Amino acid sequence: MKKKWMVLAAAAVVAGSLAACSGGSGETNANADAQAAGNQSDTQAPSDRSFPNKTIEMIVPFGAGGGADIATRLICSYAEKELGQSIVINNVTGGGGTIGLTQMTKANPDGYTLAYFASTNSNDDLLFEGVSYNKDSFAPICQFTADPHIIVASKKSGITDVQGLIDAGSDGKTLWGIGGAWTHWDFLKMEFEEATGTNYKRLVYEGGAAAINDVASGDCTVATPFVSEALAQIDAGNVVPIAITSSERNELAPDVPTLAESGIEALDGFSSTMWRGFVAPAGTPDEALQKISDAFEKACADPEFQEKAKEAGLTIEFMGLNDFKVFYDENHDSVKAYIEGANLEG
């Protein structure tokens, strides 16, 4: 079952000093068993009792300072307290995130190498050339956020509500700006089009900030940035907020209704968010996965974590190991269906 904490994640996190732990071994016969255990190869799967007994590496397949990095550093700084071991963040960039994830899949499946993972990554082999991993290369651990987008329109467009947005999508000419090709941005657009029978012209930007700036100038009609990315332009009156894409209103923009609140039957119950979570290499023991999942759950519920997570716009929505395993498969199949029905040029 999902456990939801609607909080705002901190915009910057200062990483603490991380030190690996090492164990010793005795020389007497009485300590022989402990010595043998301490000399086990790193490739051996951890036992439920011993895990974790050294530093954990968390691969973030995007650059330091970006949304994925900030969110991961924040929650890991609390999860490591629960695990009793440091979590070292390793930014491995390139290939739209595929280089870092490739590195993680080749690591020992011992619970000591993990990776940040998001909505479409299990289908990367269908989206990017040369990707060696697939859905079965990963052991899902947990989800920790589900971030909604906010639909905004240019003031020049005359679009002021969801019905106006639908009307503008009747001929395939209205520009819909997305902040990254073949990420959740694209799939949100496709989900909306499928639900409403509309069609928009796709315009790809490098991030949500660039998309909303073009909407503010009138060079793009509609965009779907994350809520935190849109606030400055909304507050300045430069764009028209239309709707939130999650099932609930967002604390950063409480006056903006959800798509499901539009009164349009086709959008009843509509919800589309970009989830973020963590994975390990396939074959990692369930005992280790469960301990890691439990630690992140406790981190999400930590009052200090929630106090520090007030200003950046992450919607903390935790889903633990067993539920996330089921969701992982369902999400993969859903995204795959959209990919197979899409024109992947551009």
Short mmCIF file of C-alpha atoms in Angstrom, two decimals:
data_model
loop_
_atom_site.label_atom_id
_atom_site.label_comp_id
_atom_site.label_asym_id
_atom_site.label_seq_id
_atom_site.Cartn_x
_atom_site.Cartn_y
_atom_site.Cartn_z
CA MET A 1 0.00 0.00 0.00
CA LYS A 2 1.24 3.50 -0.78
CA LYS A 3 2.12 5.67 2.17
CA LYS A 4 1.96 9.33 1.29
CA TRP A 5 3.65 12.30 2.84
CA MET A 6 2.81 15.47 0.89
CA VAL A 7 5.92 17.47 1.63
CA LEU A 8 8.20 19.83 -0.19
CA ALA A 9 11.72 18.55 -0.60
CA ALA A 10 14.66 20.79 0.25
CA ALA A 11 16.20 22.60 -2.68
CA ALA A 12 19.77 21.85 -1.66
CA VAL A 13 21.31 19.16 0.47
CA VAL A 14 24.77 19.28 2.00
CA ALA A 15 26.32 15.83 1.78
CA GLY A 16 28.03 14.71 4.95
CA SER A 17 31.39 13.07 5.19
CA LEU A 18 31.06 9.39 4.31
CA ALA A 19 33.38 6.72 5.69
CA ALA A 20 33.33 3.02 4.89
CA CYS A 21 33.15 0.56 7.72
CA SER A 22 35.49 -2.43 7.90
CA GLY A 23 35.44 -5.47 10.10
CA GLY A 24 38.29 -7.32 11.79
CA SER A 25 38.89 -10.99 12.50
CA GLY A 26 40.20 -12.85 15.50
CA GLU A 27 43.05 -15.34 15.72
CA THR A 28 41.77 -17.79 18.31
CA ASN A 29 39.78 -20.94 17.69
CA ALA A 30 36.85 -19.37 19.55
CA ASN A 31 36.75 -16.58 16.97
CA ALA A 32 37.27 -18.80 13.94
CA ASP A 33 33.70 -18.56 12.74
CA ALA A 34 33.70 -14.78 13.01
CA GLN A 35 37.00 -14.61 11.14
CA ALA A 36 35.68 -16.77 8.32
CA ALA A 37 32.60 -14.60 8.01
CA GLY A 38 34.69 -11.43 7.94
CA ASN A 39 36.81 -12.83 5.09
CA GLN A 40 33.90 -13.68 2.80
CA SER A 41 34.07 -12.40 -0.76
CA ASP A 42 32.09 -9.27 -1.61
CA THR A 43 30.30 -11.33 -4.25
CA GLN A 44 28.63 -13.47 -1.61
CA ALA A 45 25.06 -12.47 -0.85
CA PRO A 46 24.56 -10.82 2.53
CA SER A 47 22.66 -12.65 5.22
CA ASP A 48 19.62 -11.10 6.85
CA ARG A 49 21.61 -10.70 10.07
CA SER A 50 24.78 -9.13 8.70
CA PHE A 51 23.44 -6.74 6.08
CA PRO A 52 24.54 -4.00 5.78
CA ASN A 53 28.03 -4.08 7.23
CA LYS A 54 29.79 -1.61 4.94
CA THR A 55 29.19 1.52 2.87
CA ILE A 56 26.50 1.38 0.19
CA GLU A 57 27.01 3.03 -3.20
CA MET A 58 24.03 4.85 -4.73
CA ILE A 59 24.47 5.58 -8.44
CA VAL A 60 22.62 8.66 -9.66
CA PRO A 61 22.74 8.49 -13.48
CA PHE A 62 22.47 12.29 -13.82
CA GLY A 63 24.64 15.24 -12.86
CA ALA A 64 25.20 16.68 -9.41
CA GLY A 65 22.83 19.49 -8.52
CA GLY A 66 19.95 18.33 -10.70
CA GLY A 67 16.54 17.21 -9.47
CA ALA A 68 17.42 13.52 -9.33
CA ASP A 69 20.65 14.22 -7.45
CA ILE A 70 19.09 16.61 -4.92
CA ALA A 71 16.18 14.30 -4.15
CA THR A 72 18.45 11.27 -3.78
CA ARG A 73 20.99 12.99 -1.54
CA LEU A 74 18.23 14.28 0.70
CA ILE A 75 16.50 10.99 1.35
CA CYS A 76 19.72 8.97 1.51
CA SER A 77 21.03 11.21 4.28
CA TYR A 78 18.14 9.94 6.41
CA ALA A 79 18.01 6.34 5.16
CA GLU A 80 21.65 5.79 6.04
CA LYS A 81 20.84 6.60 9.67
CA GLU A 82 18.31 3.76 9.64
CA LEU A 83 20.72 1.36 7.95
CA GLY A 84 23.62 2.21 10.24
CA GLN A 85 25.93 2.60 7.23
CA SER A 86 26.89 5.47 4.95
CA ILE A 87 25.36 5.78 1.49
CA VAL A 88 27.84 7.31 -0.96
CA ILE A 89 26.33 9.12 -3.95
CA ASN A 90 28.09 8.42 -7.25
CA ASN A 91 26.99 10.59 -10.18
CA VAL A 92 27.56 8.57 -13.36
CA THR A 93 26.28 10.69 -16.23
CA GLY A 94 25.66 10.29 -19.95
CA GLY A 95 23.37 8.54 -22.37
CA GLY A 96 20.20 9.98 -20.89
CA GLY A 97 20.89 8.08 -17.67
CA THR A 98 21.71 4.78 -19.36
CA ILE A 99 25.45 4.79 -18.62
CA GLY A 100 24.95 4.91 -14.87
CA LEU A 101 22.23 2.28 -14.94
CA THR A 102 24.40 0.02 -17.11
CA GLN A 103 27.18 0.29 -14.54
CA MET A 104 24.78 -0.62 -11.75
CA THR A 105 23.44 -3.73 -13.53
CA LYS A 106 27.01 -5.05 -13.82
CA ALA A 107 27.68 -4.69 -10.08
CA ASN A 108 27.62 -7.60 -7.63
CA PRO A 109 24.01 -8.33 -6.59
CA ASP A 110 24.89 -8.05 -2.91
CA GLY A 111 22.84 -5.02 -1.87
CA TYR A 112 25.81 -2.66 -1.75
CA THR A 113 25.29 -1.05 -5.17
CA LEU A 114 21.95 0.66 -5.84
CA ALA A 115 20.67 3.21 -8.34
CA TYR A 116 18.14 5.99 -8.70
CA PHE A 117 15.40 4.92 -11.12
CA ALA A 118 12.41 6.68 -12.67
CA SER A 119 9.19 6.09 -14.59
CA THR A 120 10.46 5.01 -18.02
CA ASN A 121 13.85 3.43 -17.24
CA SER A 122 12.72 -0.19 -17.42
CA ASN A 123 11.99 0.45 -21.12
CA ASP A 124 15.30 2.17 -21.94
CA ASP A 125 16.22 -0.68 -24.28
CA LEU A 126 13.26 0.29 -26.46
CA LEU A 127 14.01 4.02 -26.30
CA PHE A 128 17.79 4.21 -26.76
CA GLU A 129 20.14 2.40 -29.11
CA GLY A 130 22.85 0.22 -27.62
CA VAL A 131 21.30 -0.27 -24.18
CA SER A 132 22.34 -3.67 -22.83
CA TYR A 133 19.89 -3.93 -19.92
CA ASN A 134 16.15 -4.55 -19.84
CA LYS A 135 13.32 -4.77 -17.31
CA ASP A 136 14.65 -8.02 -15.83
CA SER A 137 18.10 -6.55 -15.16
CA PHE A 138 16.80 -4.75 -12.06
CA ALA A 139 15.49 -5.68 -8.64
CA PRO A 140 12.96 -2.98 -7.68
CA ILE A 141 13.26 -1.74 -4.08
CA CYS A 142 10.86 1.14 -3.43
CA GLN A 143 9.32 4.33 -4.74
CA PHE A 144 9.86 7.52 -2.77
CA THR A 145 8.29 10.30 -4.84
CA ALA A 146 5.51 10.79 -7.37
CA ASP A 147 5.86 14.30 -8.74
CA PRO A 148 2.98 15.86 -10.67
CA HIS A 149 3.25 18.23 -13.59
CA ILE A 150 1.27 21.44 -13.96
CA ILE A 151 -0.26 22.30 -17.32
CA VAL A 152 0.29 25.96 -18.22
CA ALA A 153 -0.82 27.91 -21.28
CA SER A 154 0.39 31.01 -23.04
CA LYS A 155 -1.63 34.13 -22.34
CA LYS A 156 -1.66 34.73 -26.11
CA SER A 157 -3.39 31.38 -26.67
CA GLY A 158 -6.66 32.32 -25.01
CA ILE A 159 -6.70 28.95 -23.23
CA THR A 160 -7.97 29.41 -19.68
CA ASP A 161 -9.30 25.99 -18.67
CA VAL A 162 -9.19 22.30 -19.49
CA GLN A 163 -12.02 22.49 -22.02
CA GLY A 164 -10.14 25.21 -23.86
CA LEU A 165 -7.04 23.00 -23.83
CA ILE A 166 -9.04 20.13 -25.32
CA ASP A 167 -10.54 22.40 -27.99
CA ALA A 168 -7.04 23.57 -28.95
CA GLY A 169 -5.95 19.97 -29.50
CA SER A 170 -8.46 19.24 -32.23
CA ASP A 171 -6.20 19.74 -35.27
CA GLY A 172 -2.70 18.64 -34.20
CA LYS A 173 -1.21 22.12 -34.66
CA THR A 174 -1.10 23.42 -31.07
CA LEU A 175 2.44 23.33 -29.66
CA TRP A 176 2.88 21.22 -26.51
CA GLY A 177 6.27 21.75 -24.89
CA ILE A 178 7.98 18.88 -23.06
CA GLY A 179 11.14 19.06 -20.96
CA GLY A 180 12.86 15.96 -22.32
CA ALA A 181 12.38 13.47 -25.15
CA TRP A 182 10.95 10.05 -24.31
CA THR A 183 10.72 10.64 -20.60
CA HIS A 184 7.57 10.94 -18.50
CA TRP A 185 6.93 14.29 -20.18
CA ASP A 186 6.16 12.53 -23.45
CA PHE A 187 4.03 9.86 -21.85
CA LEU A 188 1.92 12.41 -19.96
CA LYS A 189 1.17 14.09 -23.29
CA MET A 190 0.20 10.73 -24.81
CA GLU A 191 -1.98 9.82 -21.82
CA PHE A 192 -3.86 13.11 -22.07
CA GLU A 193 -4.32 12.74 -25.84
CA GLU A 194 -5.59 9.19 -25.47
CA ALA A 195 -8.06 10.17 -22.75
CA THR A 196 -9.43 13.21 -24.58
CA GLY A 197 -9.13 12.24 -28.25
CA THR A 198 -6.81 15.18 -28.92
CA ASN A 199 -3.53 15.64 -30.77
CA TYR A 200 -0.82 18.25 -30.15
CA LYS A 201 2.43 19.10 -31.90
CA ARG A 202 5.35 17.98 -29.74
CA LEU A 203 8.10 20.50 -29.02
CA VAL A 204 11.11 19.18 -27.08
CA TYR A 205 13.13 21.34 -24.67
CA GLU A 206 16.09 20.75 -22.40
CA GLY A 207 14.15 20.85 -19.15
CA GLY A 208 10.93 22.33 -17.88
CA ALA A 209 12.34 25.80 -17.24
CA ALA A 210 13.11 26.31 -20.93
CA ALA A 211 9.65 25.08 -21.90
CA ILE A 212 7.77 27.38 -19.56
CA ASN A 213 9.89 30.37 -20.60
CA ASP A 214 8.76 29.86 -24.20
CA VAL A 215 5.15 29.61 -23.03
CA ALA A 216 5.61 32.90 -21.17
CA SER A 217 6.95 34.55 -24.32
CA GLY A 218 4.21 33.08 -26.46
CA ASP A 219 6.56 30.98 -28.60
CA CYS A 220 4.95 27.78 -27.27
CA THR A 221 1.27 27.33 -26.52
CA VAL A 222 1.24 24.77 -23.71
CA ALA A 223 3.83 23.14 -21.46
CA THR A 224 3.84 20.72 -18.54
CA PRO A 225 6.72 21.62 -16.18
CA PHE A 226 6.95 20.35 -12.65
CA VAL A 227 5.07 22.56 -10.22
CA SER A 228 8.18 24.07 -8.64
CA GLU A 229 9.50 25.02 -12.09
CA ALA A 230 6.34 26.94 -12.95
CA LEU A 231 5.76 29.00 -9.82
CA ALA A 232 7.83 32.06 -10.74
CA GLN A 233 6.12 32.53 -14.10
CA ILE A 234 2.69 31.87 -12.58
CA ASP A 235 3.28 34.35 -9.75
CA ALA A 236 4.47 36.93 -12.27
CA GLY A 237 1.27 36.49 -14.26
CA ASN A 238 3.19 35.46 -17.38
CA VAL A 239 1.40 32.13 -17.95
CA VAL A 240 -2.04 30.71 -17.25
CA PRO A 241 -2.13 27.68 -14.91
CA ILE A 242 -4.66 25.15 -16.21
CA ALA A 243 -4.47 21.99 -14.08
CA ILE A 244 -2.37 19.69 -11.90
CA THR A 245 -1.84 16.19 -13.30
CA SER A 246 -1.97 14.28 -10.01
CA SER A 247 -5.10 12.98 -8.29
CA GLU A 248 -4.79 15.57 -5.52
CA ARG A 249 -4.08 19.29 -5.53
CA ASN A 250 -0.51 20.35 -4.89
CA GLU A 251 0.51 22.30 -1.80
CA LEU A 252 2.67 24.63 -3.88
CA ALA A 253 -0.30 25.68 -6.03
CA PRO A 254 -3.39 24.89 -3.95
CA ASP A 255 -5.72 27.03 -6.05
CA VAL A 256 -4.99 25.11 -9.26
CA PRO A 257 -7.49 22.25 -9.77
CA THR A 258 -6.56 18.76 -10.89
CA LEU A 259 -7.49 17.42 -14.32
CA ALA A 260 -9.88 15.05 -12.57
CA GLU A 261 -11.71 18.05 -11.11
CA SER A 262 -12.40 19.54 -14.55
CA GLY A 263 -15.85 17.96 -14.77
CA ILE A 264 -14.91 16.35 -18.09
CA GLU A 265 -15.97 12.72 -18.01
CA ALA A 266 -12.96 11.48 -19.98
CA LEU A 267 -10.66 12.84 -17.28
CA ASP A 268 -12.53 11.43 -14.30
CA GLY A 269 -9.89 9.78 -12.11
CA PHE A 270 -7.02 10.94 -14.35
CA SER A 271 -3.62 10.93 -12.62
CA SER A 272 -0.16 11.04 -14.12
CA THR A 273 2.98 11.62 -12.06
CA MET A 274 6.67 10.98 -12.58
CA TRP A 275 7.67 8.52 -9.91
CA ARG A 276 11.19 8.12 -8.59
CA GLY A 277 12.57 5.12 -6.80
CA PHE A 278 15.54 2.87 -6.23
CA VAL A 279 16.69 -0.43 -7.72
CA ALA A 280 19.46 -2.97 -7.26
CA PRO A 281 20.98 -5.45 -9.70
CA ALA A 282 18.78 -8.45 -10.45
CA GLY A 283 19.54 -11.33 -8.11
CA THR A 284 20.01 -9.18 -5.01
CA PRO A 285 18.63 -11.17 -2.03
CA ASP A 286 15.15 -10.21 -0.85
CA GLU A 287 16.44 -9.88 2.72
CA ALA A 288 18.74 -7.04 1.67
CA LEU A 289 16.08 -5.42 -0.50
CA GLN A 290 13.60 -5.48 2.38
CA LYS A 291 16.05 -3.86 4.79
CA ILE A 292 16.79 -1.10 2.30
CA SER A 293 13.10 -0.53 1.59
CA ASP A 294 12.32 -0.38 5.31
CA ALA A 295 15.07 2.19 5.83
CA PHE A 296 13.70 4.47 3.13
CA GLU A 297 10.19 4.12 4.52
CA LYS A 298 11.40 5.25 7.94
CA ALA A 299 13.31 8.11 6.30
CA CYS A 300 10.13 9.33 4.58
CA ALA A 301 8.27 9.29 7.91
CA ASP A 302 11.03 11.03 9.85
CA PRO A 303 9.71 14.36 11.23
CA GLU A 304 13.11 15.99 10.75
CA PHE A 305 13.18 14.87 7.12
CA GLN A 306 9.71 16.29 6.59
CA GLU A 307 10.70 19.54 8.30
CA LYS A 308 13.72 19.93 6.04
CA ALA A 309 11.70 19.02 2.96
CA LYS A 310 9.61 22.17 2.81
CA GLU A 311 10.71 24.20 -0.12
CA ALA A 312 11.62 22.33 -3.28
CA GLY A 313 8.55 20.65 -4.74
CA LEU A 314 8.99 16.92 -4.37
CA THR A 315 5.84 15.03 -3.49
CA ILE A 316 6.96 12.26 -1.16
CA GLU A 317 4.88 9.16 -1.88
CA PHE A 318 6.40 5.99 -0.51
CA MET A 319 5.72 2.50 -1.85
CA GLY A 320 7.47 -0.43 -0.20
CA LEU A 321 9.14 -3.51 -1.61
CA ASN A 322 6.21 -5.87 -2.23
CA ASP A 323 3.84 -3.27 -3.66
CA PHE A 324 6.61 -1.69 -5.71
CA LYS A 325 7.48 -5.03 -7.31
CA VAL A 326 3.91 -5.32 -8.58
CA PHE A 327 3.79 -1.66 -9.65
CA TYR A 328 7.16 -1.98 -11.42
CA ASP A 329 5.78 -4.67 -13.73
CA GLU A 330 2.50 -2.83 -14.34
CA ASN A 331 4.28 0.45 -15.08
CA HIS A 332 6.67 -1.29 -17.47
CA ASP A 333 3.83 -2.79 -19.46
CA SER A 334 1.94 0.51 -19.56
CA VAL A 335 4.94 2.49 -20.81
CA LYS A 336 5.84 -0.24 -23.30
CA ALA A 337 2.36 -0.04 -24.82
CA TYR A 338 2.75 3.72 -25.34
CA ILE A 339 6.20 3.25 -26.88
CA GLU A 340 4.97 0.60 -29.30
CA GLY A 341 2.17 2.89 -30.43
CA ALA A 342 4.29 6.03 -30.70
CA ASN A 343 6.35 7.65 -33.41
CA LEU A 344 9.77 7.62 -31.80
CA GLU A 345 11.42 9.93 -34.34
CA GLY A 346 12.87 13.10 -32.83
#
